[in-house]
mmCIF file of C-alpha atoms in Angstrom:
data_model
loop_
_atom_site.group_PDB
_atom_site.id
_atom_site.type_symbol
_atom_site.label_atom_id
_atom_site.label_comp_id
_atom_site.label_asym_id
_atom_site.label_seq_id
_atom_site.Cartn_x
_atom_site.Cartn_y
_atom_site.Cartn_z
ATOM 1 C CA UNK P 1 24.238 -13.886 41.368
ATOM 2 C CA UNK P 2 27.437 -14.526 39.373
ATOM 3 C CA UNK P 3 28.322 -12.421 36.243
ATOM 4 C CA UNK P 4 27.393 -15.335 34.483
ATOM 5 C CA UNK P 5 24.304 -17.674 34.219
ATOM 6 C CA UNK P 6 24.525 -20.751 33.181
ATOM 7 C CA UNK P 7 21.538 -22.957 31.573
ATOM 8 C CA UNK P 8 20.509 -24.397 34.888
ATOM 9 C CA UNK P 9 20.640 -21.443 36.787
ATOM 10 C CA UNK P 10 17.890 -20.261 34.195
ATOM 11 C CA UNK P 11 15.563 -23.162 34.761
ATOM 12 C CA UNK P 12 15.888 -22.582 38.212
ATOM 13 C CA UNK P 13 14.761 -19.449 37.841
ATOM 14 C CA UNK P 14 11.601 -20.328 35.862
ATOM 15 C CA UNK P 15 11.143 -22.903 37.762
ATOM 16 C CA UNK P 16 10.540 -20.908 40.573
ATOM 17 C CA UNK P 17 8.828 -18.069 39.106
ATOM 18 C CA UNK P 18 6.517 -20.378 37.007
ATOM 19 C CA UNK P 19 3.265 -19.211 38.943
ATOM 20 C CA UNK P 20 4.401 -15.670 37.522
ATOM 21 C CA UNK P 21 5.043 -16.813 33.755
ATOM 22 C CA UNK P 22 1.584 -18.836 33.809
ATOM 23 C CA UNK P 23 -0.264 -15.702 35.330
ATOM 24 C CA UNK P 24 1.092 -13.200 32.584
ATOM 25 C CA UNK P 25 0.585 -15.952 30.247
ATOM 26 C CA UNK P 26 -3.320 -16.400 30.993
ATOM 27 C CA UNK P 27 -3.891 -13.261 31.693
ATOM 28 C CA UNK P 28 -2.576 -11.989 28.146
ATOM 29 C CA UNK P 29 -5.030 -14.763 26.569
ATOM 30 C CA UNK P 30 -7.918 -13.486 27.826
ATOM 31 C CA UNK P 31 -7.429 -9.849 27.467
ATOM 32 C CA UNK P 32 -6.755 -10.871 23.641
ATOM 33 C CA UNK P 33 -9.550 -12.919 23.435
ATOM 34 C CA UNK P 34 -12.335 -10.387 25.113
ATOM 35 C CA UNK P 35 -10.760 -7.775 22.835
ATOM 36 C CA UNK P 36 -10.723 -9.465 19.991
ATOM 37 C CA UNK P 37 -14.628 -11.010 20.179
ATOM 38 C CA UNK P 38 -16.731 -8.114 22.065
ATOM 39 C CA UNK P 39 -14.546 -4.604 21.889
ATOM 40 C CA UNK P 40 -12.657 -5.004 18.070
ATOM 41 C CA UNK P 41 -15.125 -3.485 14.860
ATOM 42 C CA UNK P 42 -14.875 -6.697 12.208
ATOM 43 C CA UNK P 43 -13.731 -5.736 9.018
ATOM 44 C CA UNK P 44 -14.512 -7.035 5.885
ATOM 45 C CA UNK P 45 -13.341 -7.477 2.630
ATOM 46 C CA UNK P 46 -14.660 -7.417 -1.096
ATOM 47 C CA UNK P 47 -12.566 -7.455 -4.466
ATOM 48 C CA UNK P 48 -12.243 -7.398 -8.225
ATOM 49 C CA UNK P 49 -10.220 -8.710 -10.657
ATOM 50 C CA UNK P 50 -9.506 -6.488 -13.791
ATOM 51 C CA UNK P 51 -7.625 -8.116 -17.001
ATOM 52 C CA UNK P 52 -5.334 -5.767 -19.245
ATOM 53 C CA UNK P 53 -5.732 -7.337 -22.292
ATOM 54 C CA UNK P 54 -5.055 -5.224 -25.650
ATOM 55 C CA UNK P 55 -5.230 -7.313 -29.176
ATOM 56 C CA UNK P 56 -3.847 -5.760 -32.357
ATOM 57 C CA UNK P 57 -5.556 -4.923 -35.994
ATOM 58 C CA UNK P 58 -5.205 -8.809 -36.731
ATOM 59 C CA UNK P 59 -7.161 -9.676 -33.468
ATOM 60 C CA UNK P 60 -4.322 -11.219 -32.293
ATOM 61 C CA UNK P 61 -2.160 -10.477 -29.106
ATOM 62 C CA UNK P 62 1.497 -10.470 -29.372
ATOM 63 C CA UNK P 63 4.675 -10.680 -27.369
ATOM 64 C CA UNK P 64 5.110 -6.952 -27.382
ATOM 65 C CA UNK P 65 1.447 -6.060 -26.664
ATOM 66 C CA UNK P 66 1.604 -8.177 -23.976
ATOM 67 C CA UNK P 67 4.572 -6.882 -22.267
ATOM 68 C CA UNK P 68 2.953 -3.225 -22.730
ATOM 69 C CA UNK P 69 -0.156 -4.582 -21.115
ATOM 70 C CA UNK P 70 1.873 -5.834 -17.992
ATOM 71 C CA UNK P 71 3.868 -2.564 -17.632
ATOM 72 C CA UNK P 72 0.292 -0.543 -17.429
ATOM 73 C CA UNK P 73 -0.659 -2.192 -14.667
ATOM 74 C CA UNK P 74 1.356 -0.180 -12.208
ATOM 75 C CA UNK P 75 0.016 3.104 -14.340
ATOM 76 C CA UNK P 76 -3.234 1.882 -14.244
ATOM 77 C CA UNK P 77 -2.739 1.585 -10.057
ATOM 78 C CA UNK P 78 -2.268 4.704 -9.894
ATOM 79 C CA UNK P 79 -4.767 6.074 -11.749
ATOM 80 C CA UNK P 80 -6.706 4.022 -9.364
ATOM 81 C CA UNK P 81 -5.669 5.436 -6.535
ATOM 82 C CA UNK P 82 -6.047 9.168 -8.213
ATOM 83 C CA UNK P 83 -8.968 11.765 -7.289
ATOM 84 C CA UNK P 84 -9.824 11.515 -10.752
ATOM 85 C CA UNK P 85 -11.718 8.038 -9.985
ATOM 86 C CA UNK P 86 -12.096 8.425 -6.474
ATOM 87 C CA UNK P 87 -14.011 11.584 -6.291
ATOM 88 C CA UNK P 88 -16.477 9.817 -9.030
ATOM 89 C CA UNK P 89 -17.071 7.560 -6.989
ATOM 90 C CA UNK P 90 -17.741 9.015 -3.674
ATOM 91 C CA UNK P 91 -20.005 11.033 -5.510
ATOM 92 C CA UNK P 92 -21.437 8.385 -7.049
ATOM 93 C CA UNK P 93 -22.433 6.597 -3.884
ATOM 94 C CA UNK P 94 -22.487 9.370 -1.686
ATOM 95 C CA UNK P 95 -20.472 8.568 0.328
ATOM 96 C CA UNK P 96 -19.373 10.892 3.560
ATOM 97 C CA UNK P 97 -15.257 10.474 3.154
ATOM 98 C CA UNK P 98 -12.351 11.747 1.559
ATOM 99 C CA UNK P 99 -9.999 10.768 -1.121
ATOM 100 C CA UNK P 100 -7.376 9.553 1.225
ATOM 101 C CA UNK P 101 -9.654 7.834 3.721
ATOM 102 C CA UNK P 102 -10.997 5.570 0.902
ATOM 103 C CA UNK P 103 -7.295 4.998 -0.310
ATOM 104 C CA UNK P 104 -6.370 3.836 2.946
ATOM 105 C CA UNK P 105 -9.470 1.255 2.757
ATOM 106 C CA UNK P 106 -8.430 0.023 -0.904
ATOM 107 C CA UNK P 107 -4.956 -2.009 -1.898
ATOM 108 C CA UNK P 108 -3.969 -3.331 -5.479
ATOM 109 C CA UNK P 109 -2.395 -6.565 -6.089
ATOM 110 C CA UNK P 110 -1.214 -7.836 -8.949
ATOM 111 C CA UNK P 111 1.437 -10.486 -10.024
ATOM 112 C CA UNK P 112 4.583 -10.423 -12.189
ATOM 113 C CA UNK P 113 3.945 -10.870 -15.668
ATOM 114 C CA UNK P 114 0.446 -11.195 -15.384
ATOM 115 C CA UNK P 115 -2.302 -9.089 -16.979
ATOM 116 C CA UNK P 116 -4.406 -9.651 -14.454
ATOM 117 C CA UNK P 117 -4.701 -7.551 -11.344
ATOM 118 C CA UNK P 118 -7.143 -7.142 -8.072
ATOM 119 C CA UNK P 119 -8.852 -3.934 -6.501
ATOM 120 C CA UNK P 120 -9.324 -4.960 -2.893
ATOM 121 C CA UNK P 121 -11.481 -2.621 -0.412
ATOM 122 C CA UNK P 122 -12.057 -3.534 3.198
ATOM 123 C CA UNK P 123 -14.527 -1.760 5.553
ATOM 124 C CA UNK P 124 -16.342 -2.213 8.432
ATOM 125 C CA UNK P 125 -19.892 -3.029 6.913
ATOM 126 C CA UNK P 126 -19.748 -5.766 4.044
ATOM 127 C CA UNK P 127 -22.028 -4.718 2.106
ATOM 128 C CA UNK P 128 -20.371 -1.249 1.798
ATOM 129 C CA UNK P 129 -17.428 -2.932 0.701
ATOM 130 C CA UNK P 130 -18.908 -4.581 -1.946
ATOM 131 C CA UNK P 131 -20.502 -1.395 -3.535
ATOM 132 C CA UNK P 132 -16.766 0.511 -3.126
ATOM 133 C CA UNK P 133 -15.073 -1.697 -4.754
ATOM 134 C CA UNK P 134 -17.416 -2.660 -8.006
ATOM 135 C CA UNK P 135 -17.671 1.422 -7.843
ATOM 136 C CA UNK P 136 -14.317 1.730 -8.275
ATOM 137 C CA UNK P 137 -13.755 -1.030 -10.927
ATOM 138 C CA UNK P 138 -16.847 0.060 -13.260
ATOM 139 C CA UNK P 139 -15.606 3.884 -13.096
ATOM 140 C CA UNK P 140 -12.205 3.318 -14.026
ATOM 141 C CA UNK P 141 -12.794 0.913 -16.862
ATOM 142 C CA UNK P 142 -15.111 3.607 -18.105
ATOM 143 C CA UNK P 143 -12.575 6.948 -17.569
ATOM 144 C CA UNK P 144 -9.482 4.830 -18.825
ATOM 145 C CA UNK P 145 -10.621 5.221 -22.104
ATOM 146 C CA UNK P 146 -10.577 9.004 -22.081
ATOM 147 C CA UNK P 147 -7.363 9.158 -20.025
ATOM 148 C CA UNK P 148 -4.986 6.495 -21.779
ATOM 149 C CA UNK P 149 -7.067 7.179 -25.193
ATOM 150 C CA UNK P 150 -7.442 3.259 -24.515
ATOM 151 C CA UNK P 151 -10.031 0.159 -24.358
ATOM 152 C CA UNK P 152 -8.278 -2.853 -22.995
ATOM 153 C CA UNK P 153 -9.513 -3.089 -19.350
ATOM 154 C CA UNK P 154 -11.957 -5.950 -18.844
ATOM 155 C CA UNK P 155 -13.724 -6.626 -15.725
ATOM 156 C CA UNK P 156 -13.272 -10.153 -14.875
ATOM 157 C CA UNK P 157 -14.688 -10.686 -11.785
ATOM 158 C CA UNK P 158 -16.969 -8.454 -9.496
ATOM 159 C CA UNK P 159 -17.240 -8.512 -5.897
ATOM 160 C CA UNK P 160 -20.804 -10.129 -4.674
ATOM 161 C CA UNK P 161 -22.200 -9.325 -1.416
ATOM 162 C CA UNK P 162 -22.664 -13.035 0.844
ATOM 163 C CA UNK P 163 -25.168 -14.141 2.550
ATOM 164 C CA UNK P 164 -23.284 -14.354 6.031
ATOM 165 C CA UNK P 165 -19.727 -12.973 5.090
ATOM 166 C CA UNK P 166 -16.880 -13.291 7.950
ATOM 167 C CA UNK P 167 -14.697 -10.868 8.915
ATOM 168 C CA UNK P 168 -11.002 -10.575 7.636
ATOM 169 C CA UNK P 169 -10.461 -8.594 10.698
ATOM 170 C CA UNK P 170 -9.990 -9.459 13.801
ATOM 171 C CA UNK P 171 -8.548 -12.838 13.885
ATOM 172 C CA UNK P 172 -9.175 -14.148 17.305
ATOM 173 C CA UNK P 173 -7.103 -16.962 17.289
ATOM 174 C CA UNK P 174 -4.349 -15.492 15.636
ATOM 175 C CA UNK P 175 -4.603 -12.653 18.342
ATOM 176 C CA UNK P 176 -4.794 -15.157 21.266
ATOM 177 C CA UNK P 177 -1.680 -17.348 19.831
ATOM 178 C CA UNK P 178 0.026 -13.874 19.318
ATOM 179 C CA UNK P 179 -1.075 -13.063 22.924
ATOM 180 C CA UNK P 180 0.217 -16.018 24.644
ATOM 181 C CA UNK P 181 3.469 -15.639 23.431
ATOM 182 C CA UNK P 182 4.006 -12.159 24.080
ATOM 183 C CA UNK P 183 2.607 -13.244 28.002
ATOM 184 C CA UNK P 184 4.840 -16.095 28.283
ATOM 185 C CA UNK P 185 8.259 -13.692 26.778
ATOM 186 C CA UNK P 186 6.947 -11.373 29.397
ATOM 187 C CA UNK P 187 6.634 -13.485 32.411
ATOM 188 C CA UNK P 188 10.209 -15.060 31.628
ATOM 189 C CA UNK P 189 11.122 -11.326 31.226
ATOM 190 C CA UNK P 190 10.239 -10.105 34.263
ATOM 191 C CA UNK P 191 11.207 -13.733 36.215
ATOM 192 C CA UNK P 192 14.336 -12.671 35.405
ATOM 193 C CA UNK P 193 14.246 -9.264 36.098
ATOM 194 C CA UNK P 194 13.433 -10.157 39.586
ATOM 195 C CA UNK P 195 16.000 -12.872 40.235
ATOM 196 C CA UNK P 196 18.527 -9.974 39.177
ATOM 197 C CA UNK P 197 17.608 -7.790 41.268
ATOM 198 C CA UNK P 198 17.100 -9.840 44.428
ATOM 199 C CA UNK P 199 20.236 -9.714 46.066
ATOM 200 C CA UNK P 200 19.060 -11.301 48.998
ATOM 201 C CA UNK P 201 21.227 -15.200 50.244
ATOM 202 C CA UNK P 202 18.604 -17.736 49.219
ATOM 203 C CA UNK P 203 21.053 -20.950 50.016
ATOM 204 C CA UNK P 204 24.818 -22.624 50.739
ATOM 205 C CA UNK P 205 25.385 -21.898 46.866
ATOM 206 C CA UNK P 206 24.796 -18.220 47.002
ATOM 207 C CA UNK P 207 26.872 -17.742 49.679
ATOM 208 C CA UNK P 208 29.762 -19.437 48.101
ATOM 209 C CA UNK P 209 28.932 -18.279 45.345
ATOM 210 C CA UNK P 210 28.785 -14.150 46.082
ATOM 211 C CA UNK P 211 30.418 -13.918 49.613
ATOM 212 C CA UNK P 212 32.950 -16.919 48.569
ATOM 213 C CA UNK P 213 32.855 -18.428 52.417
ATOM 214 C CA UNK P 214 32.614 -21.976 53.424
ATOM 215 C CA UNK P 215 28.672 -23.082 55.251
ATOM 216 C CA UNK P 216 29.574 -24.687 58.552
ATOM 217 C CA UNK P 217 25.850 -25.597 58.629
ATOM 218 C CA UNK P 218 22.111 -25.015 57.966
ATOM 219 C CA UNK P 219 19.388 -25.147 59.403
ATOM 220 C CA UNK P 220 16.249 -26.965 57.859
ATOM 221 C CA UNK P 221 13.157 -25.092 56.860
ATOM 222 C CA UNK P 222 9.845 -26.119 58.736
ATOM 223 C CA UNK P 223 6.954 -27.186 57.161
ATOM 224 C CA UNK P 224 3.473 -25.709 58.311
ATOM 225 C CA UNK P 225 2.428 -28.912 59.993
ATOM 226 C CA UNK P 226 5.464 -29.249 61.482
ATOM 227 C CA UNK P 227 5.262 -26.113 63.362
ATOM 228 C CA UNK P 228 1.826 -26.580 64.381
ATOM 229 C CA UNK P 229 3.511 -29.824 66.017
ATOM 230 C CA UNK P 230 6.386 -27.670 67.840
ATOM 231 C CA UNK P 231 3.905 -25.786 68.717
ATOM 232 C CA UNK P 232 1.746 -28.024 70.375
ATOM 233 C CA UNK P 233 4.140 -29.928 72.460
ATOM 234 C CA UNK P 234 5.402 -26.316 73.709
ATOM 235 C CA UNK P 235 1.420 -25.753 74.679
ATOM 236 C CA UNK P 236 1.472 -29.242 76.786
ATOM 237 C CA UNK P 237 4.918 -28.772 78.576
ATOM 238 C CA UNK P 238 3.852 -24.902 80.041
ATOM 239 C CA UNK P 239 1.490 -25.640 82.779
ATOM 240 C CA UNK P 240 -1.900 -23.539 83.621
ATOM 241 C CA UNK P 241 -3.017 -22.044 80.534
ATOM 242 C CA UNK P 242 -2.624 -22.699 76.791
ATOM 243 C CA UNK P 243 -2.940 -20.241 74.279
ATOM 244 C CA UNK P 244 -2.350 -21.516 70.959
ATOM 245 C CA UNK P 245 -2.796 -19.224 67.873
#
């Protein structure tokens, strides 16, 4: 090949590596898609929403009390997040983990200039989820009043266990579009990969292209069913016997 490649030369390639590309690309599908319904734990998800909402002595919430409200928020993440709730409430429900392996389950989300913020806790068994997380919720609101000296967090919303809840994790369709991509980038990948490092003289091109001589002539590839004729008119021209393959 040239140092270059231009745009055709590239669809030739895929072109003729296309039984390659489709292969990776298929075969990257289903691997995703077996993974993702029959080997993959589903996870699922519960939350809260807690409102930081402080009024004054007139009952009435100002512009300042409101900012202070907003800037707790991150505090009160944190305090979240501390052993000081956490270990209340893996005692509380017994549960058999740590103080960092129930962080890593939990995430807080809140938006700018809002007094309103969510616990979220995802685990592998719903149900567990839900308990976590209104665990969580109910002890802080009761031990923020002790550690900020406090009593403006409101529970607005707790998390209620469903019926038939669905998994947040895996997403199998997600996975599978992800999947075919990542086959198809492959099987170009490696298409070209192979074109590179075949130096072999495929046509006239190549060799004017690498060797820079002139093709005086070529000789025509045979089709299958053309041999098999060669073949047999060979057979009928030898006399005695005829062995044909």
């Amino acid at each position: 090949m040239e140092g270059t490649i231009s745009l055709i030369d590239m669809i030739n390639i895929l072109r003729k590596r296309w039984k390659l590309i489709v292969l990776l690309t298929i075969t990257a599908a289903v691997v995703s898609g077996i993974l993702s319904y029959y080997y993959l734990t589903p996870v699922y998800r519960a939350s809260t929403q807690i409102l930081v909402n402080q009024k004054n002595e007139k009952n009435q919430l100002d512009y300042s009390l409101l900012q202070s409200n907003v800037g707790l928020i991150n505090t009160y993440s944190a305090i979240i997040k501390s052993p000081v709730i956490l270990e209340k409430v893996i005692e509380k429900l017994e549960l058999k983990e740590s103080v960092d392996s129930l962080n890593q389950k939990m995430t807080i989300n809140s938006q700018d200039n809002s007094q309103v913020f969510s616990i979220i806790v995802e685990d592998e068994n719903a149900q567990e989820a839900v308990k976590i997380v209104n665990a969580i919720s109910e002890t802080f609101q009761q031990e923020v009043k002790s550690i900020m000296s406090v009593d403006n967090v409101s529970i607005l919303a707790k998390a209620v266990s469903k019926e038939n809840p669905a998994p947040v994790k895996p997403n199998p369709i997600l996975n599978i579009g992800i999947a075919v991509v990542i086959g198809m980038l492959a099987g170009m990948g490696i298409a070209f990969l192979l074109d590179f490092l075949d130096n072999t003289l495929k046509d006239d091109r190549d060799v004017n292209a690498i060797l820079g001589l002139p093709v005086l002539g070529t000789v025509k590839k045979m089709s299958r069913s053309e041999k098999r004729k060669r073949v047999n008119r060979t057979a009928r021209n030898v006399g005695g016997e005829t062995i044909v393959s």
